[in-house]
mmCIF file of C-alpha atoms and ligand atoms in Angstrom:
data_model
loop_
_atom_site.group_PDB
_atom_site.id
_atom_site.type_symbol
_atom_site.label_atom_id
_atom_site.label_comp_id
_atom_site.label_asym_id
_atom_site.label_seq_id
_atom_site.Cartn_x
_atom_site.Cartn_y
_atom_site.Cartn_z
ATOM 1 C CA UNK A 1 -0.481 -27.415 -1.204
ATOM 2 C CA UNK A 2 2.506 -28.956 0.628
ATOM 3 C CA UNK A 3 3.311 -27.594 4.038
ATOM 4 C CA UNK A 4 5.566 -24.684 4.874
ATOM 5 C CA UNK A 5 8.689 -26.037 6.461
ATOM 6 C CA UNK A 6 10.736 -22.866 6.815
ATOM 7 C CA UNK A 7 10.028 -19.227 6.952
ATOM 8 C CA UNK A 8 12.810 -16.653 6.561
ATOM 9 C CA UNK A 9 12.337 -13.122 7.775
ATOM 10 C CA UNK A 10 14.738 -10.235 7.043
ATOM 11 C CA UNK A 11 14.684 -6.533 7.438
ATOM 12 C CA UNK A 12 16.021 -4.903 4.275
ATOM 13 C CA UNK A 13 16.799 -1.134 4.190
ATOM 14 C CA UNK A 14 16.683 0.871 0.994
ATOM 15 C CA UNK A 15 17.517 4.547 0.808
ATOM 16 C CA UNK A 16 15.015 6.898 -0.823
ATOM 17 C CA UNK A 17 16.202 8.957 -3.784
ATOM 18 C CA UNK A 18 14.692 11.942 -1.972
ATOM 19 C CA UNK A 19 13.213 12.291 1.530
ATOM 20 C CA UNK A 20 9.422 11.925 1.768
ATOM 21 C CA UNK A 21 7.468 13.999 4.149
ATOM 22 C CA UNK A 22 3.750 13.656 5.184
ATOM 23 C CA UNK A 23 1.731 15.280 7.875
ATOM 24 C CA UNK A 24 2.801 12.488 10.189
ATOM 25 C CA UNK A 25 6.409 11.468 9.348
ATOM 26 C CA UNK A 26 9.526 12.140 7.330
ATOM 27 C CA UNK A 27 11.518 9.310 5.726
ATOM 28 C CA UNK A 28 14.937 9.076 4.131
ATOM 29 C CA UNK A 29 15.023 5.335 3.913
ATOM 30 C CA UNK A 30 12.566 2.412 4.378
ATOM 31 C CA UNK A 31 13.006 -0.719 6.353
ATOM 32 C CA UNK A 32 10.654 -3.473 5.170
ATOM 33 C CA UNK A 33 10.525 -7.131 6.198
ATOM 34 C CA UNK A 34 10.890 -9.632 3.419
ATOM 35 C CA UNK A 35 9.216 -12.956 4.054
ATOM 36 C CA UNK A 36 10.198 -16.091 2.260
ATOM 37 C CA UNK A 37 8.142 -19.271 2.709
ATOM 38 C CA UNK A 38 9.592 -22.604 1.692
ATOM 39 C CA UNK A 39 8.305 -26.185 1.579
ATOM 40 C CA UNK A 40 9.509 -29.359 -0.084
ATOM 41 C CA UNK A 41 8.649 -28.301 -3.649
ATOM 42 C CA UNK A 42 7.694 -24.665 -3.416
ATOM 43 C CA UNK A 43 8.791 -21.235 -2.320
ATOM 44 C CA UNK A 44 7.430 -17.723 -2.371
ATOM 45 C CA UNK A 45 8.264 -14.179 -1.342
ATOM 46 C CA UNK A 46 6.219 -11.506 0.412
ATOM 47 C CA UNK A 47 6.914 -8.021 1.828
ATOM 48 C CA UNK A 48 5.721 -6.450 4.960
ATOM 49 C CA UNK A 49 5.547 -2.708 4.166
ATOM 50 C CA UNK A 50 4.958 -1.362 7.632
ATOM 51 C CA UNK A 51 6.467 2.065 8.412
ATOM 52 C CA UNK A 52 9.247 1.795 11.084
ATOM 53 C CA UNK A 53 7.337 4.167 13.412
ATOM 54 C CA UNK A 54 3.716 4.159 14.632
ATOM 55 C CA UNK A 55 2.752 7.520 13.032
ATOM 56 C CA UNK A 56 0.715 6.341 10.034
ATOM 57 C CA UNK A 57 -0.859 3.360 11.861
ATOM 58 C CA UNK A 58 -0.188 1.568 15.162
ATOM 59 C CA UNK A 59 2.095 -1.154 13.582
ATOM 60 C CA UNK A 60 5.865 -0.757 13.188
ATOM 61 C CA UNK A 61 8.589 -2.895 11.672
ATOM 62 C CA UNK A 62 9.317 -4.136 15.149
ATOM 63 C CA UNK A 63 5.832 -5.103 15.959
ATOM 64 C CA UNK A 64 5.521 -6.929 12.547
ATOM 65 C CA UNK A 65 8.732 -8.827 13.210
ATOM 66 C CA UNK A 66 7.488 -9.963 16.692
ATOM 67 C CA UNK A 67 4.029 -11.056 15.474
ATOM 68 C CA UNK A 68 5.546 -12.801 12.449
ATOM 69 C CA UNK A 69 8.103 -14.687 14.484
ATOM 70 C CA UNK A 70 6.110 -15.474 17.637
ATOM 71 C CA UNK A 71 2.566 -16.035 16.287
ATOM 72 C CA UNK A 72 2.094 -16.158 12.530
ATOM 73 C CA UNK A 73 5.027 -18.476 11.801
ATOM 74 C CA UNK A 74 3.970 -20.705 14.718
ATOM 75 C CA UNK A 75 0.381 -20.814 13.342
ATOM 76 C CA UNK A 76 1.304 -21.947 9.843
ATOM 77 C CA UNK A 77 4.543 -23.959 9.976
ATOM 78 C CA UNK A 78 3.904 -27.657 9.294
ATOM 79 C CA UNK A 79 0.141 -27.137 8.812
ATOM 80 C CA UNK A 80 -1.870 -28.245 5.811
ATOM 81 C CA UNK A 81 -3.547 -25.748 3.603
ATOM 82 C CA UNK A 82 -4.551 -25.624 -0.028
ATOM 83 C CA UNK A 83 -6.183 -22.236 -0.479
ATOM 84 C CA UNK A 84 -5.447 -18.799 0.832
ATOM 85 C CA UNK A 85 -8.726 -18.893 2.775
ATOM 86 C CA UNK A 86 -7.447 -22.062 4.550
ATOM 87 C CA UNK A 87 -4.052 -20.405 5.172
ATOM 88 C CA UNK A 88 -5.598 -17.261 6.756
ATOM 89 C CA UNK A 89 -7.841 -19.467 8.820
ATOM 90 C CA UNK A 90 -4.776 -20.882 10.567
ATOM 91 C CA UNK A 91 -3.875 -17.419 12.009
ATOM 92 C CA UNK A 92 -7.439 -16.092 12.435
ATOM 93 C CA UNK A 93 -7.073 -15.964 16.244
ATOM 94 C CA UNK A 94 -4.386 -13.244 15.817
ATOM 95 C CA UNK A 95 -6.249 -9.932 15.988
ATOM 96 C CA UNK A 96 -5.195 -6.804 13.980
ATOM 97 C CA UNK A 97 -1.480 -6.735 12.977
ATOM 98 C CA UNK A 98 -2.560 -6.631 9.304
ATOM 99 C CA UNK A 99 0.767 -5.381 7.874
ATOM 100 C CA UNK A 100 2.459 -8.412 9.453
ATOM 101 C CA UNK A 101 -0.138 -10.783 8.118
ATOM 102 C CA UNK A 102 -0.005 -9.202 4.644
ATOM 103 C CA UNK A 103 3.747 -10.066 4.339
ATOM 104 C CA UNK A 104 3.181 -13.749 5.101
ATOM 105 C CA UNK A 105 -0.008 -14.088 3.064
ATOM 106 C CA UNK A 106 1.786 -12.486 0.052
ATOM 107 C CA UNK A 107 4.618 -15.036 0.179
ATOM 108 C CA UNK A 108 1.860 -17.749 0.221
ATOM 109 C CA UNK A 109 0.037 -16.314 -2.766
ATOM 110 C CA UNK A 110 3.422 -16.142 -4.588
ATOM 111 C CA UNK A 111 4.176 -19.735 -3.713
ATOM 112 C CA UNK A 112 0.724 -20.886 -4.700
ATOM 113 C CA UNK A 113 0.617 -19.009 -8.031
ATOM 114 C CA UNK A 114 4.211 -20.089 -8.917
ATOM 115 C CA UNK A 115 3.543 -23.745 -8.240
ATOM 116 C CA UNK A 116 0.215 -23.584 -10.211
ATOM 117 C CA UNK A 117 2.065 -21.907 -13.070
ATOM 118 C CA UNK A 118 -0.309 -18.893 -13.066
ATOM 119 C CA UNK A 119 0.461 -15.210 -12.891
ATOM 120 C CA UNK A 120 -0.845 -13.672 -9.593
ATOM 121 C CA UNK A 121 -3.061 -11.165 -11.337
ATOM 122 C CA UNK A 122 -4.956 -13.981 -13.052
ATOM 123 C CA UNK A 123 -5.306 -15.981 -9.817
ATOM 124 C CA UNK A 124 -6.779 -12.845 -8.208
ATOM 125 C CA UNK A 125 -9.297 -12.371 -11.054
ATOM 126 C CA UNK A 126 -7.736 -9.334 -12.603
ATOM 127 C CA UNK A 127 -9.076 -8.150 -15.966
ATOM 128 C CA UNK A 128 -6.743 -5.337 -16.983
ATOM 129 C CA UNK A 129 -3.555 -5.937 -19.056
ATOM 130 C CA UNK A 130 -2.035 -2.749 -17.500
ATOM 131 C CA UNK A 131 -2.893 -0.275 -14.783
ATOM 132 C CA UNK A 132 -2.690 3.537 -14.734
ATOM 133 C CA UNK A 133 -0.715 5.387 -12.173
ATOM 134 C CA UNK A 134 -0.342 8.700 -10.467
ATOM 135 C CA UNK A 135 2.284 9.856 -8.088
ATOM 136 C CA UNK A 136 2.099 10.892 -4.450
ATOM 137 C CA UNK A 137 4.164 14.009 -3.687
ATOM 138 C CA UNK A 138 5.348 14.767 -0.172
ATOM 139 C CA UNK A 139 5.423 18.044 1.669
ATOM 140 C CA UNK A 140 8.262 20.138 0.258
ATOM 141 C CA UNK A 141 10.395 23.103 1.441
ATOM 142 C CA UNK A 142 8.641 25.397 -1.050
ATOM 143 C CA UNK A 143 5.948 25.551 -3.633
ATOM 144 C CA UNK A 144 8.673 26.043 -6.331
ATOM 145 C CA UNK A 145 10.253 22.715 -5.321
ATOM 146 C CA UNK A 146 6.827 21.093 -5.532
ATOM 147 C CA UNK A 147 6.244 22.579 -8.986
ATOM 148 C CA UNK A 148 9.516 20.997 -10.140
ATOM 149 C CA UNK A 149 8.331 17.652 -8.880
ATOM 150 C CA UNK A 150 4.852 17.979 -10.468
ATOM 151 C CA UNK A 151 6.385 19.083 -13.758
ATOM 152 C CA UNK A 152 8.767 16.119 -13.820
ATOM 153 C CA UNK A 153 6.158 13.448 -13.218
ATOM 154 C CA UNK A 154 3.646 14.958 -15.660
ATOM 155 C CA UNK A 155 6.380 15.010 -18.264
ATOM 156 C CA UNK A 156 6.947 11.279 -17.489
ATOM 157 C CA UNK A 157 3.309 10.772 -18.302
ATOM 158 C CA UNK A 158 1.781 9.980 -14.912
ATOM 159 C CA UNK A 159 -1.952 10.336 -14.934
ATOM 160 C CA UNK A 160 -2.696 12.223 -11.770
ATOM 161 C CA UNK A 161 -1.064 14.092 -9.012
ATOM 162 C CA UNK A 162 -1.570 13.617 -5.296
ATOM 163 C CA UNK A 163 -0.360 16.201 -2.845
ATOM 164 C CA UNK A 164 0.165 15.589 0.767
ATOM 165 C CA UNK A 165 -1.324 18.324 2.899
ATOM 166 C CA UNK A 166 -1.017 19.394 6.533
ATOM 167 C CA UNK A 167 -2.007 22.497 8.456
ATOM 168 C CA UNK A 168 0.054 25.233 7.037
ATOM 169 C CA UNK A 169 0.708 23.435 3.753
ATOM 170 C CA UNK A 170 -2.950 23.120 2.381
ATOM 171 C CA UNK A 171 -5.332 25.590 0.739
ATOM 172 C CA UNK A 172 -2.738 28.115 -0.559
ATOM 173 C CA UNK A 173 -0.486 25.355 -1.901
ATOM 174 C CA UNK A 174 -3.406 23.639 -3.640
ATOM 175 C CA UNK A 175 -4.575 27.007 -5.013
ATOM 176 C CA UNK A 176 -1.192 27.701 -6.580
ATOM 177 C CA UNK A 177 -0.973 24.186 -8.061
ATOM 178 C CA UNK A 178 -4.468 24.451 -9.492
ATOM 179 C CA UNK A 179 -3.754 27.869 -11.019
ATOM 180 C CA UNK A 180 -0.596 26.584 -12.694
ATOM 181 C CA UNK A 181 -2.172 23.258 -13.796
ATOM 182 C CA UNK A 182 -5.886 23.933 -14.370
ATOM 183 C CA UNK A 183 -6.550 20.623 -16.181
ATOM 184 C CA UNK A 184 -4.746 17.826 -14.337
ATOM 185 C CA UNK A 185 -6.310 15.141 -12.180
ATOM 186 C CA UNK A 186 -5.451 16.416 -8.699
ATOM 187 C CA UNK A 187 -6.162 15.013 -5.235
ATOM 188 C CA UNK A 188 -4.901 15.575 -1.693
ATOM 189 C CA UNK A 189 -4.034 13.394 1.290
ATOM 190 C CA UNK A 190 -4.026 14.705 4.844
ATOM 191 C CA UNK A 191 -2.984 11.520 6.650
ATOM 192 C CA UNK A 192 -5.473 12.284 9.431
ATOM 193 C CA UNK A 193 -4.093 15.758 10.225
ATOM 194 C CA UNK A 194 -7.458 17.630 10.725
ATOM 195 C CA UNK A 195 -10.519 17.622 12.963
ATOM 196 C CA UNK A 196 -14.034 18.947 12.438
ATOM 197 C CA UNK A 197 -12.829 22.268 13.938
ATOM 198 C CA UNK A 198 -10.961 22.660 10.588
ATOM 199 C CA UNK A 199 -14.134 22.673 8.608
ATOM 200 C CA UNK A 200 -13.514 26.099 7.080
ATOM 201 C CA UNK A 201 -10.139 24.928 5.741
ATOM 202 C CA UNK A 202 -11.536 21.666 4.352
ATOM 203 C CA UNK A 203 -14.443 23.477 2.829
ATOM 204 C CA UNK A 204 -12.036 25.871 1.104
ATOM 205 C CA UNK A 205 -10.589 22.811 -0.689
ATOM 206 C CA UNK A 206 -13.923 22.348 -2.409
ATOM 207 C CA UNK A 207 -13.027 25.258 -4.811
ATOM 208 C CA UNK A 208 -10.196 23.367 -6.682
ATOM 209 C CA UNK A 209 -12.000 20.646 -8.491
ATOM 210 C CA UNK A 210 -10.184 17.860 -6.598
ATOM 211 C CA UNK A 211 -10.822 14.192 -7.415
ATOM 212 C CA UNK A 212 -10.882 13.491 -3.668
ATOM 213 C CA UNK A 213 -9.709 14.440 -0.260
ATOM 214 C CA UNK A 214 -7.946 11.416 1.291
ATOM 215 C CA UNK A 215 -8.181 10.712 5.120
ATOM 216 C CA UNK A 216 -8.765 14.213 6.379
ATOM 217 C CA UNK A 217 -9.818 13.213 9.905
ATOM 218 C CA UNK A 218 -8.577 10.822 12.551
ATOM 219 C CA UNK A 219 -6.968 7.445 11.547
ATOM 220 C CA UNK A 220 -9.555 5.515 13.511
ATOM 221 C CA UNK A 221 -12.646 7.583 12.666
ATOM 222 C CA UNK A 222 -15.554 7.062 10.374
ATOM 223 C CA UNK A 223 -18.304 8.936 12.230
ATOM 224 C CA UNK A 224 -16.918 12.454 11.952
ATOM 225 C CA UNK A 225 -16.168 11.722 8.309
ATOM 226 C CA UNK A 226 -19.893 11.343 7.761
ATOM 227 C CA UNK A 227 -20.548 14.902 9.012
ATOM 228 C CA UNK A 228 -17.561 16.164 6.954
ATOM 229 C CA UNK A 229 -18.705 14.372 3.728
ATOM 230 C CA UNK A 230 -22.168 15.913 4.112
ATOM 231 C CA UNK A 231 -20.544 19.440 4.259
ATOM 232 C CA UNK A 232 -18.354 18.955 1.184
ATOM 233 C CA UNK A 233 -18.901 18.579 -2.515
ATOM 234 C CA UNK A 234 -15.489 16.810 -3.021
ATOM 235 C CA UNK A 235 -15.555 13.057 -2.338
ATOM 236 C CA UNK A 236 -13.820 11.844 0.739
ATOM 237 C CA UNK A 237 -11.602 8.811 0.275
ATOM 238 C CA UNK A 238 -10.769 6.788 3.298
ATOM 239 C CA UNK A 239 -7.336 5.187 3.739
ATOM 240 C CA UNK A 240 -6.196 4.673 7.381
ATOM 241 C CA UNK A 241 -9.688 4.009 8.687
ATOM 242 C CA UNK A 242 -10.385 0.996 6.518
ATOM 243 C CA UNK A 243 -8.890 -2.314 7.642
ATOM 244 C CA UNK A 244 -11.295 -4.796 6.114
ATOM 245 C CA UNK A 245 -14.234 -5.339 3.887
ATOM 246 C CA UNK A 246 -16.485 -4.976 6.916
ATOM 247 C CA UNK A 247 -15.001 -1.623 7.699
ATOM 248 C CA UNK A 248 -15.501 -0.581 4.069
ATOM 249 C CA UNK A 249 -19.143 -1.741 4.029
ATOM 250 C CA UNK A 250 -19.911 0.247 7.202
ATOM 251 C CA UNK A 251 -18.106 3.393 6.042
ATOM 252 C CA UNK A 252 -19.996 3.341 2.775
ATOM 253 C CA UNK A 253 -23.370 2.564 4.394
ATOM 254 C CA UNK A 254 -23.179 5.537 6.853
ATOM 255 C CA UNK A 255 -21.825 7.913 4.169
ATOM 256 C CA UNK A 256 -18.247 8.415 5.570
ATOM 257 C CA UNK A 257 -16.666 8.384 2.112
ATOM 258 C CA UNK A 258 -17.431 8.059 -1.682
ATOM 259 C CA UNK A 259 -14.159 6.500 -2.686
ATOM 260 C CA UNK A 260 -11.788 3.952 -1.001
ATOM 261 C CA UNK A 261 -8.006 3.625 -1.171
ATOM 262 C CA UNK A 262 -7.161 -0.071 -1.068
ATOM 263 C CA UNK A 263 -3.745 -1.042 0.327
ATOM 264 C CA UNK A 264 -2.785 -4.677 0.467
ATOM 265 C CA UNK A 265 -0.851 -4.284 3.638
ATOM 266 C CA UNK A 266 -3.345 -2.102 5.526
ATOM 267 C CA UNK A 267 -6.099 -4.675 5.148
ATOM 268 C CA UNK A 268 -3.926 -7.758 5.967
ATOM 269 C CA UNK A 269 -3.273 -9.113 2.458
ATOM 270 C CA UNK A 270 -4.437 -9.659 -0.966
ATOM 271 C CA UNK A 271 -7.438 -11.775 -0.099
ATOM 272 C CA UNK A 272 -8.962 -9.081 2.052
ATOM 273 C CA UNK A 273 -7.973 -6.424 -0.519
ATOM 274 C CA UNK A 274 -10.021 -8.335 -3.064
ATOM 275 C CA UNK A 275 -12.994 -8.491 -0.589
ATOM 276 C CA UNK A 276 -12.811 -4.746 -0.084
ATOM 277 C CA UNK A 277 -12.779 -4.369 -3.862
ATOM 278 C CA UNK A 278 -15.852 -6.555 -4.176
ATOM 279 C CA UNK A 279 -17.785 -4.743 -1.406
ATOM 280 C CA UNK A 280 -17.005 -1.425 -3.142
ATOM 281 C CA UNK A 281 -17.863 -2.741 -6.624
ATOM 282 C CA UNK A 282 -21.231 -4.008 -5.457
ATOM 283 C CA UNK A 283 -22.047 -0.500 -4.176
ATOM 284 C CA UNK A 284 -20.595 1.402 -7.108
ATOM 285 C CA UNK A 285 -17.819 2.943 -5.010
ATOM 286 C CA UNK A 286 -14.698 3.537 -7.096
ATOM 287 C CA UNK A 287 -11.405 2.254 -5.638
ATOM 288 C CA UNK A 288 -7.741 2.843 -6.388
ATOM 289 C CA UNK A 289 -4.544 1.139 -5.238
ATOM 290 C CA UNK A 290 -2.582 2.896 -2.482
ATOM 291 C CA UNK A 291 1.052 2.384 -1.661
ATOM 292 C CA UNK A 292 3.468 2.251 1.240
ATOM 293 C CA UNK A 293 6.665 2.869 -0.760
ATOM 294 C CA UNK A 294 6.779 -0.828 -1.433
ATOM 295 C CA UNK A 295 10.050 -2.457 -2.715
ATOM 296 C CA UNK A 296 9.647 -4.612 -5.796
ATOM 297 C CA UNK A 297 7.900 -7.576 -4.126
ATOM 298 C CA UNK A 298 5.115 -5.619 -2.512
ATOM 299 C CA UNK A 299 4.968 -3.430 -5.564
ATOM 300 C CA UNK A 300 4.381 -6.424 -7.752
ATOM 301 C CA UNK A 301 1.456 -7.420 -5.518
ATOM 302 C CA UNK A 302 0.000 -3.978 -5.843
ATOM 303 C CA UNK A 303 0.236 -4.095 -9.597
ATOM 304 C CA UNK A 304 -1.542 -7.431 -9.630
ATOM 305 C CA UNK A 305 -4.443 -6.420 -7.312
ATOM 306 C CA UNK A 306 -4.957 -3.139 -9.233
ATOM 307 C CA UNK A 307 -5.840 -5.242 -12.304
ATOM 308 C CA UNK A 308 -9.271 -6.084 -10.754
ATOM 309 C CA UNK A 309 -12.197 -4.249 -12.643
ATOM 310 C CA UNK A 310 -13.237 -1.922 -9.835
ATOM 311 C CA UNK A 311 -9.854 -0.126 -9.740
ATOM 312 C CA UNK A 312 -11.116 2.666 -11.947
ATOM 313 C CA UNK A 313 -9.010 5.530 -10.608
ATOM 314 C CA UNK A 314 -5.271 5.943 -11.172
ATOM 315 C CA UNK A 315 -3.405 4.638 -8.099
ATOM 316 C CA UNK A 316 -0.261 5.443 -6.151
ATOM 317 C CA UNK A 317 1.618 2.500 -7.708
ATOM 318 C CA UNK A 318 4.347 4.337 -9.583
ATOM 319 C CA UNK A 319 7.455 2.953 -11.045
ATOM 320 C CA UNK A 320 9.951 1.978 -8.213
ATOM 321 C CA UNK A 321 12.505 4.454 -9.685
ATOM 322 C CA UNK A 322 10.336 7.236 -8.199
ATOM 323 C CA UNK A 323 11.729 6.095 -4.723
ATOM 324 C CA UNK A 324 14.717 3.759 -5.265
ATOM 325 C CA UNK A 325 17.811 4.039 -7.303
ATOM 326 C CA UNK A 326 18.166 0.248 -7.159
ATOM 327 C CA UNK A 327 15.302 -1.983 -6.367
ATOM 328 C CA UNK A 328 15.602 -5.632 -5.208
ATOM 329 C CA UNK A 329 13.727 -7.415 -7.974
ATOM 330 C CA UNK A 330 14.220 -8.336 -11.663
ATOM 331 C CA UNK A 331 12.660 -7.115 -13.873
ATOM 332 C CA UNK A 332 12.367 -3.697 -12.311
ATOM 333 C CA UNK A 333 8.794 -2.291 -12.038
ATOM 334 C CA UNK A 334 8.656 0.749 -14.267
ATOM 335 C CA UNK A 335 5.809 2.891 -15.678
ATOM 336 C CA UNK A 336 5.643 3.732 -19.322
ATOM 337 C CA UNK A 337 3.683 6.983 -19.835
ATOM 338 C CA UNK A 338 2.063 6.416 -16.527
ATOM 339 C CA UNK A 339 1.012 2.713 -17.262
ATOM 340 C CA UNK A 340 2.372 -0.496 -15.699
ATOM 341 C CA UNK A 341 1.842 -3.764 -17.555
ATOM 342 C CA UNK A 342 0.932 -6.981 -15.831
ATOM 343 C CA UNK A 343 3.749 -9.553 -15.518
ATOM 344 C CA UNK A 344 2.721 -12.626 -17.494
ATOM 345 C CA UNK A 345 4.856 -15.093 -15.580
ATOM 346 C CA UNK A 346 3.862 -17.413 -12.740
ATOM 347 C CA UNK A 347 3.549 -15.813 -9.247
ATOM 348 C CA UNK A 348 4.246 -12.231 -8.397
ATOM 349 C CA UNK A 349 6.165 -12.089 -11.660
ATOM 350 C CA UNK A 350 9.431 -10.649 -10.338
ATOM 351 C CA UNK A 351 12.522 -12.470 -9.128
ATOM 352 C CA UNK A 352 14.338 -11.208 -5.980
ATOM 353 C CA UNK A 353 17.926 -10.228 -6.633
ATOM 354 C CA UNK A 354 19.556 -12.170 -3.762
ATOM 355 C CA UNK A 355 22.934 -10.506 -3.589
ATOM 356 C CA UNK A 356 21.353 -7.004 -3.479
ATOM 357 C CA UNK A 357 18.959 -8.202 -0.791
ATOM 358 C CA UNK A 358 21.898 -9.693 1.123
ATOM 359 C CA UNK A 359 23.890 -6.507 0.897
ATOM 360 C CA UNK A 360 20.947 -4.501 2.319
ATOM 361 C CA UNK A 361 19.812 -6.900 5.071
ATOM 362 C CA UNK A 362 19.875 -5.447 8.632
ATOM 363 C CA UNK A 363 18.517 -8.473 10.466
ATOM 364 C CA UNK A 364 17.653 -12.096 9.617
ATOM 365 C CA UNK A 365 15.860 -14.985 11.144
ATOM 366 C CA UNK A 366 14.987 -18.444 9.883
ATOM 367 C CA UNK A 367 12.148 -20.234 11.619
ATOM 368 C CA UNK A 368 12.020 -24.039 10.925
ATOM 369 C CA UNK A 369 9.138 -26.222 11.321
ATOM 370 C CA UNK A 370 11.081 -28.865 13.316
ATOM 371 C CA UNK A 371 12.674 -26.299 15.625
ATOM 372 C CA UNK A 372 9.139 -25.104 16.450
ATOM 373 C CA UNK A 373 7.694 -28.515 16.900
ATOM 374 C CA UNK A 374 10.499 -29.832 19.108
ATOM 375 C CA UNK A 375 10.544 -26.509 20.935
HETATM 376 O O1 SMG B 401 3.879 4.009 -2.332
HETATM 377 O O2 SMG B 401 3.944 5.747 -3.603
HETATM 378 C C1 SMG B 401 3.791 5.248 -2.542
HETATM 379 C C2 SMG B 401 3.405 6.101 -1.358
HETATM 380 C C3 SMG B 401 2.089 6.635 -1.426
HETATM 381 O O3 SMG B 401 1.550 8.559 -0.202
HETATM 382 C C4 SMG B 401 1.632 7.363 -0.213
HETATM 383 N N1 SMG B 401 1.359 6.630 0.927
HETATM 384 O O4 SMG B 401 -1.177 7.692 3.190
HETATM 385 O O5 SMG B 401 -1.303 7.060 1.164
HETATM 386 C C5 SMG B 401 -0.614 7.387 2.148
HETATM 387 C C6 SMG B 401 0.835 7.165 2.146
HETATM 388 C C7 SMG B 401 1.335 6.382 3.196
HETATM 389 C C8 SMG B 401 2.791 6.289 3.310
HETATM 390 S S1 SMG B 401 3.682 7.521 4.062
HETATM 391 C C9 SMG B 401 3.477 7.187 5.763
HETATM 392 MG MG1 MG B 402 -3.120 7.989 2.349
#
């Protein structure tokens, strides 16, 4: 692979079609960093899908920007690499900061797959021609509003419903949804809003035939989740607590969960996402692809990784029209009866729409190899 001579970072803001509320934050728009890598004869795009605030995880758009600009760009500009393993080795000294790394790494996968003439899902070892999707529904002002949302997405053909829960919006809401929809695949996500003191509430959720309960306890915990899993029939699925394949192995070995939500950005990129998948597959732990409200670039990467064989549960990778009136890629990523087909063109399979990106850019920075080398 030729060297990366230039990295362009930009913060792009897209308004959400409706606000999205979880136990930890409320969003009306998303600010994601787009990363473009460029060399003499190649280019690729990535997306850093970090939330703007540190309420889901410690990273923010601001920390990602700083790490990308000051450390990751400096580590890779002008350096030789020919595989993603070699690329990631260049910035191995940088600890954590996985959302930032995922944005750069994605751009390099796209560049590599484009210049090899291979669709990304094939390069990753995907085996599915299409993936099945569910939707994640935020906390609403009333159960009636939630019912409207559920009805709409079931009508569109989505395969399962995930409800965000929080103290005060949990057992009774789930009970009403289950009474109204006795047959649907249903799961809940607490975004770490509970502790073991809430065991009675979490136990009450066992009555509703849920597919899983996602990240009920602290974002950095696996130990208390072991105790909770032992007290529940419903499988626990970890999200926030899993940053790597090693985290996944340990959580599975100690019995902290029976299912894992794989997010490309949370684990630092597609290579680590594939490793988490492999660890889980070897231990017969089902996985599904989570989301961070990705724009079209990050969403295309999610579609590609979810084609791996261990992704046996419907994911949160919906059509982008669930969130955005106008996405930034062509073709748009849309679901058909809850299924999204692989893009059979080289790279991520989508082309950024430059004038739309330009119109929505809040901040931009170009980092050149020579500028870095001559200081
Ligand atoms: O991309 O459809 C999506 C969002 C899915 O609910 C979703 N993500 O914890 O799984 C999760 C949340 C994190 C984003 S809100 C902070
Ligand atoms: Mg989650």
